[in-house]
Amino acid sequence: SQTVSLHPGLVLKDGLTVVSHPNAVQQISTEDRSTLAVTVKVFLPSLAPASVKQAVDTVLAELAVETLDILLLALPVESDDFVQETVLPVWQAAEDLQSQGIVEQLGIADLGREDLNKLCAWVKVKPAVNHVNLASCCVMPKDLVEYAKENGIKLLTHPDPKVLLQPGSADSCVSLEGGISWNFGWVVRYNTLVKSRGIVKHKGYLARFVSK
């Protein structure tokens, strides 16, 4: 049999889903759920619609919840490659989750005004949130602020690196005897916020690894 070796602090779950807590994920009790806002951000290394549902299903199971308050998608495309044929199917996978009552609000990460306008024109459900990295723009662009205001889109900031899924980063987290290399299928960052106090109660990462 093959042996999986993990970076310290990671825990192996169901095959090759890895969580970033030594004692795995702290589940949310039924009593606490109504007091918490659960936000999940899915980082995709490729535009694979099926990965959206797989990532969300994994989070729901790990946190022991039935719904998410906000689902954010971080897509691996620059503006020149932001085209309907590849982007729309991924967004529709998120729309399906919302139509099923699994997700309350949908959001997107790091779109400028032009690409945000494209997305809004293509989709049935417009993003409620655009998650903007202020490391790449210390001041929010005026055209983006105006567009978001006109279309009822919240602009929230984040400190996530622009490219979370660097080439070779999966191999630095997990290795398998026999020299097999790995890629990320997806990475999820989740957090829960106490609604009445604005305090983060849970946070962590989940990842799916696939062999190259």
Short mmCIF file of C-alpha atoms in Angstrom, two decimals:
data_model
loop_
_atom_site.label_atom_id
_atom_site.label_comp_id
_atom_site.label_asym_id
_atom_site.label_seq_id
_atom_site.Cartn_x
_atom_site.Cartn_y
_atom_site.Cartn_z
CA SER A 1 0.00 0.00 0.00
CA GLN A 2 1.08 3.60 -0.60
CA THR A 3 1.74 6.01 2.25
CA VAL A 4 0.59 9.61 2.19
CA SER A 5 2.83 12.07 4.00
CA LEU A 6 1.34 15.38 5.06
CA HIS A 7 2.88 18.69 5.98
CA PRO A 8 2.72 19.15 9.77
CA GLY A 9 -0.64 20.54 10.87
CA LEU A 10 -2.63 18.90 8.08
CA VAL A 11 -5.10 16.07 8.50
CA LEU A 12 -6.10 13.55 5.83
CA LYS A 13 -9.83 13.10 5.27
CA ASP A 14 -11.76 10.80 2.90
CA GLY A 15 -9.09 9.97 0.39
CA LEU A 16 -7.23 13.13 -0.43
CA THR A 17 -9.19 15.94 1.12
CA VAL A 18 -6.89 17.69 3.55
CA VAL A 19 -7.87 20.09 6.30
CA SER A 20 -5.63 22.64 7.97
CA HIS A 21 -6.37 21.80 11.59
CA PRO A 22 -4.43 19.28 13.69
CA ASN A 23 -7.73 18.09 15.16
CA ALA A 24 -9.71 18.45 11.93
CA VAL A 25 -12.55 20.92 11.48
CA GLN A 26 -14.60 22.14 14.43
CA GLN A 27 -18.20 21.39 13.58
CA ILE A 28 -20.97 23.93 14.11
CA SER A 29 -23.71 22.92 16.50
CA THR A 30 -27.37 23.23 15.55
CA GLU A 31 -27.84 25.69 18.42
CA ASP A 32 -25.04 27.96 17.15
CA ARG A 33 -25.89 27.91 13.44
CA SER A 34 -28.54 30.66 13.54
CA THR A 35 -26.11 33.01 15.30
CA LEU A 36 -23.35 32.57 12.71
CA ALA A 37 -22.75 33.78 9.16
CA VAL A 38 -20.86 31.12 7.22
CA THR A 39 -18.74 32.34 4.31
CA VAL A 40 -16.91 30.01 1.94
CA LYS A 41 -14.44 31.04 -0.73
CA VAL A 42 -13.58 28.44 -3.38
CA PHE A 43 -10.27 28.86 -5.20
CA LEU A 44 -10.34 27.00 -8.51
CA PRO A 45 -7.15 26.11 -10.40
CA SER A 46 -9.24 25.40 -13.51
CA LEU A 47 -12.72 26.31 -14.73
CA ALA A 48 -14.34 23.02 -13.73
CA PRO A 49 -18.04 23.47 -12.82
CA ALA A 50 -18.20 20.14 -10.96
CA SER A 51 -15.53 21.35 -8.54
CA VAL A 52 -17.87 24.01 -7.18
CA LYS A 53 -20.45 21.51 -5.92
CA GLN A 54 -17.77 19.09 -4.73
CA ALA A 55 -16.09 21.81 -2.68
CA VAL A 56 -19.36 23.03 -1.19
CA ASP A 57 -20.52 19.50 -0.35
CA THR A 58 -17.23 18.91 1.43
CA VAL A 59 -17.56 22.08 3.51
CA LEU A 60 -21.15 21.30 4.45
CA ALA A 61 -20.16 17.83 5.63
CA GLU A 62 -17.07 19.00 7.52
CA LEU A 63 -18.83 21.88 9.31
CA ALA A 64 -22.04 19.85 9.83
CA VAL A 65 -24.25 22.56 8.34
CA GLU A 66 -26.92 22.45 5.65
CA THR A 67 -26.51 25.93 4.19
CA LEU A 68 -23.94 28.66 3.53
CA ASP A 69 -24.58 32.38 3.86
CA ILE A 70 -22.09 33.45 1.19
CA LEU A 71 -20.29 31.46 -1.51
CA LEU A 72 -17.41 33.29 -3.19
CA LEU A 73 -15.68 32.04 -6.33
CA ALA A 74 -12.06 32.87 -7.11
CA LEU A 75 -11.52 32.05 -10.78
CA PRO A 76 -8.13 31.36 -12.41
CA VAL A 77 -8.58 33.76 -15.32
CA GLU A 78 -7.17 37.12 -16.26
CA SER A 79 -9.28 39.72 -17.99
CA ASP A 80 -8.21 38.67 -21.51
CA ASP A 81 -9.49 35.13 -20.84
CA PHE A 82 -12.70 36.13 -19.08
CA VAL A 83 -15.09 34.75 -21.68
CA GLN A 84 -18.66 33.50 -21.43
CA GLU A 85 -17.99 30.02 -22.81
CA THR A 86 -15.73 29.04 -19.91
CA VAL A 87 -16.77 31.32 -17.05
CA LEU A 88 -20.56 31.00 -17.27
CA PRO A 89 -20.78 27.21 -16.63
CA VAL A 90 -18.82 27.65 -13.40
CA TRP A 91 -21.11 30.44 -12.23
CA GLN A 92 -24.16 28.40 -13.18
CA ALA A 93 -22.94 25.63 -10.88
CA ALA A 94 -23.06 28.16 -8.05
CA GLU A 95 -26.50 29.38 -9.19
CA ASP A 96 -27.76 25.79 -8.99
CA LEU A 97 -26.67 25.61 -5.36
CA GLN A 98 -28.52 28.82 -4.61
CA SER A 99 -31.68 27.62 -6.35
CA GLN A 100 -31.56 24.50 -4.15
CA GLY A 101 -31.48 26.68 -1.03
CA ILE A 102 -27.95 25.59 -0.11
CA VAL A 103 -26.39 29.03 -0.60
CA GLU A 104 -28.00 32.34 0.27
CA GLN A 105 -25.74 34.78 -1.58
CA LEU A 106 -23.19 34.41 -4.39
CA GLY A 107 -20.03 36.40 -4.81
CA ILE A 108 -17.02 36.68 -7.07
CA ALA A 109 -13.42 37.61 -6.37
CA ASP A 110 -11.16 40.25 -7.85
CA LEU A 111 -13.16 41.44 -10.84
CA GLY A 112 -12.62 44.87 -12.28
CA ARG A 113 -15.48 46.94 -13.58
CA GLU A 114 -15.32 45.57 -17.14
CA ASP A 115 -15.33 41.89 -16.19
CA LEU A 116 -17.95 42.43 -13.48
CA ASN A 117 -20.18 44.03 -16.08
CA LYS A 118 -19.65 41.06 -18.42
CA LEU A 119 -20.57 38.59 -15.69
CA CYS A 120 -23.72 40.49 -14.74
CA ALA A 121 -24.82 40.50 -18.38
CA TRP A 122 -24.38 36.72 -18.72
CA VAL A 123 -25.93 35.38 -15.54
CA LYS A 124 -29.39 34.85 -14.06
CA VAL A 125 -28.21 35.69 -10.53
CA LYS A 126 -25.85 38.63 -10.26
CA PRO A 127 -23.10 38.50 -7.64
CA ALA A 128 -24.09 40.10 -4.35
CA VAL A 129 -20.41 40.57 -3.46
CA ASN A 130 -17.18 41.37 -5.29
CA HIS A 131 -14.26 40.33 -3.07
CA VAL A 132 -11.44 42.76 -3.88
CA ASN A 133 -7.78 42.37 -2.99
CA LEU A 134 -6.55 45.75 -1.82
CA ALA A 135 -2.94 44.61 -2.13
CA SER A 136 -3.39 44.97 -5.89
CA CYS A 137 -5.29 48.28 -5.64
CA CYS A 138 -4.70 50.26 -2.45
CA VAL A 139 -7.62 52.52 -3.31
CA MET A 140 -10.80 51.02 -4.72
CA PRO A 141 -11.13 52.09 -8.38
CA LYS A 142 -13.77 54.79 -8.78
CA ASP A 143 -15.44 53.13 -11.79
CA LEU A 144 -15.75 49.88 -9.85
CA VAL A 145 -17.24 51.63 -6.83
CA GLU A 146 -19.80 53.44 -8.99
CA TYR A 147 -20.76 50.29 -10.91
CA ALA A 148 -21.15 48.26 -7.72
CA LYS A 149 -23.34 50.95 -6.17
CA GLU A 150 -25.56 51.16 -9.26
CA ASN A 151 -26.01 47.37 -9.31
CA GLY A 152 -26.37 46.67 -5.60
CA ILE A 153 -23.08 44.78 -5.32
CA LYS A 154 -21.12 44.94 -2.07
CA LEU A 155 -17.40 45.53 -2.36
CA LEU A 156 -15.56 43.65 0.37
CA THR A 157 -11.80 43.48 0.77
CA HIS A 158 -9.54 40.52 1.46
CA PRO A 159 -5.82 39.81 1.98
CA ASP A 160 -5.65 36.57 -0.01
CA PRO A 161 -2.70 36.28 -2.41
CA LYS A 162 -3.65 36.87 -6.01
CA VAL A 163 -2.42 33.39 -6.95
CA LEU A 164 -3.10 31.06 -4.03
CA LEU A 165 -2.62 27.89 -6.04
CA GLN A 166 1.00 28.32 -7.11
CA PRO A 167 2.54 25.62 -9.35
CA GLY A 168 4.11 22.98 -7.13
CA SER A 169 2.38 24.16 -3.96
CA ALA A 170 0.35 20.95 -3.71
CA ASP A 171 3.54 18.89 -3.61
CA SER A 172 4.76 20.98 -0.68
CA CYS A 173 1.69 19.91 1.33
CA VAL A 174 1.41 16.22 0.50
CA SER A 175 3.64 13.54 -0.97
CA LEU A 176 3.12 9.90 -1.82
CA GLU A 177 5.68 7.14 -1.78
CA GLY A 178 6.57 6.21 -5.33
CA GLY A 179 7.23 9.74 -6.51
CA ILE A 180 3.68 10.69 -7.52
CA SER A 181 3.12 14.44 -7.82
CA TRP A 182 -0.06 16.31 -6.99
CA ASN A 183 -2.16 19.24 -8.12
CA PHE A 184 -4.91 21.00 -6.25
CA GLY A 185 -8.41 20.10 -7.43
CA TRP A 186 -9.65 23.06 -5.39
CA VAL A 187 -8.94 24.92 -2.17
CA VAL A 188 -11.59 26.33 0.16
CA ARG A 189 -11.18 29.02 2.79
CA TYR A 190 -14.08 29.16 5.23
CA ASN A 191 -14.96 31.33 8.19
CA THR A 192 -17.89 31.87 10.50
CA LEU A 193 -18.78 35.23 11.97
CA VAL A 194 -20.85 35.79 15.10
CA LYS A 195 -23.60 37.99 13.68
CA SER A 196 -24.28 40.03 16.80
CA ARG A 197 -20.63 40.77 17.58
CA GLY A 198 -18.73 40.66 14.30
CA ILE A 199 -16.23 38.19 15.74
CA VAL A 200 -14.72 35.33 13.74
CA LYS A 201 -15.48 32.04 15.53
CA HIS A 202 -14.23 29.41 13.06
CA LYS A 203 -11.79 29.61 10.15
CA GLY A 204 -9.69 27.23 8.16
CA TYR A 205 -8.94 25.62 4.82
CA LEU A 206 -9.98 22.48 2.98
CA ALA A 207 -8.28 21.16 -0.14
CA ARG A 208 -8.77 18.44 -2.71
CA PHE A 209 -5.65 16.87 -4.18
CA VAL A 210 -5.48 15.08 -7.52
CA SER A 211 -2.52 13.24 -8.99
CA LYS A 212 -0.81 14.79 -11.99
#
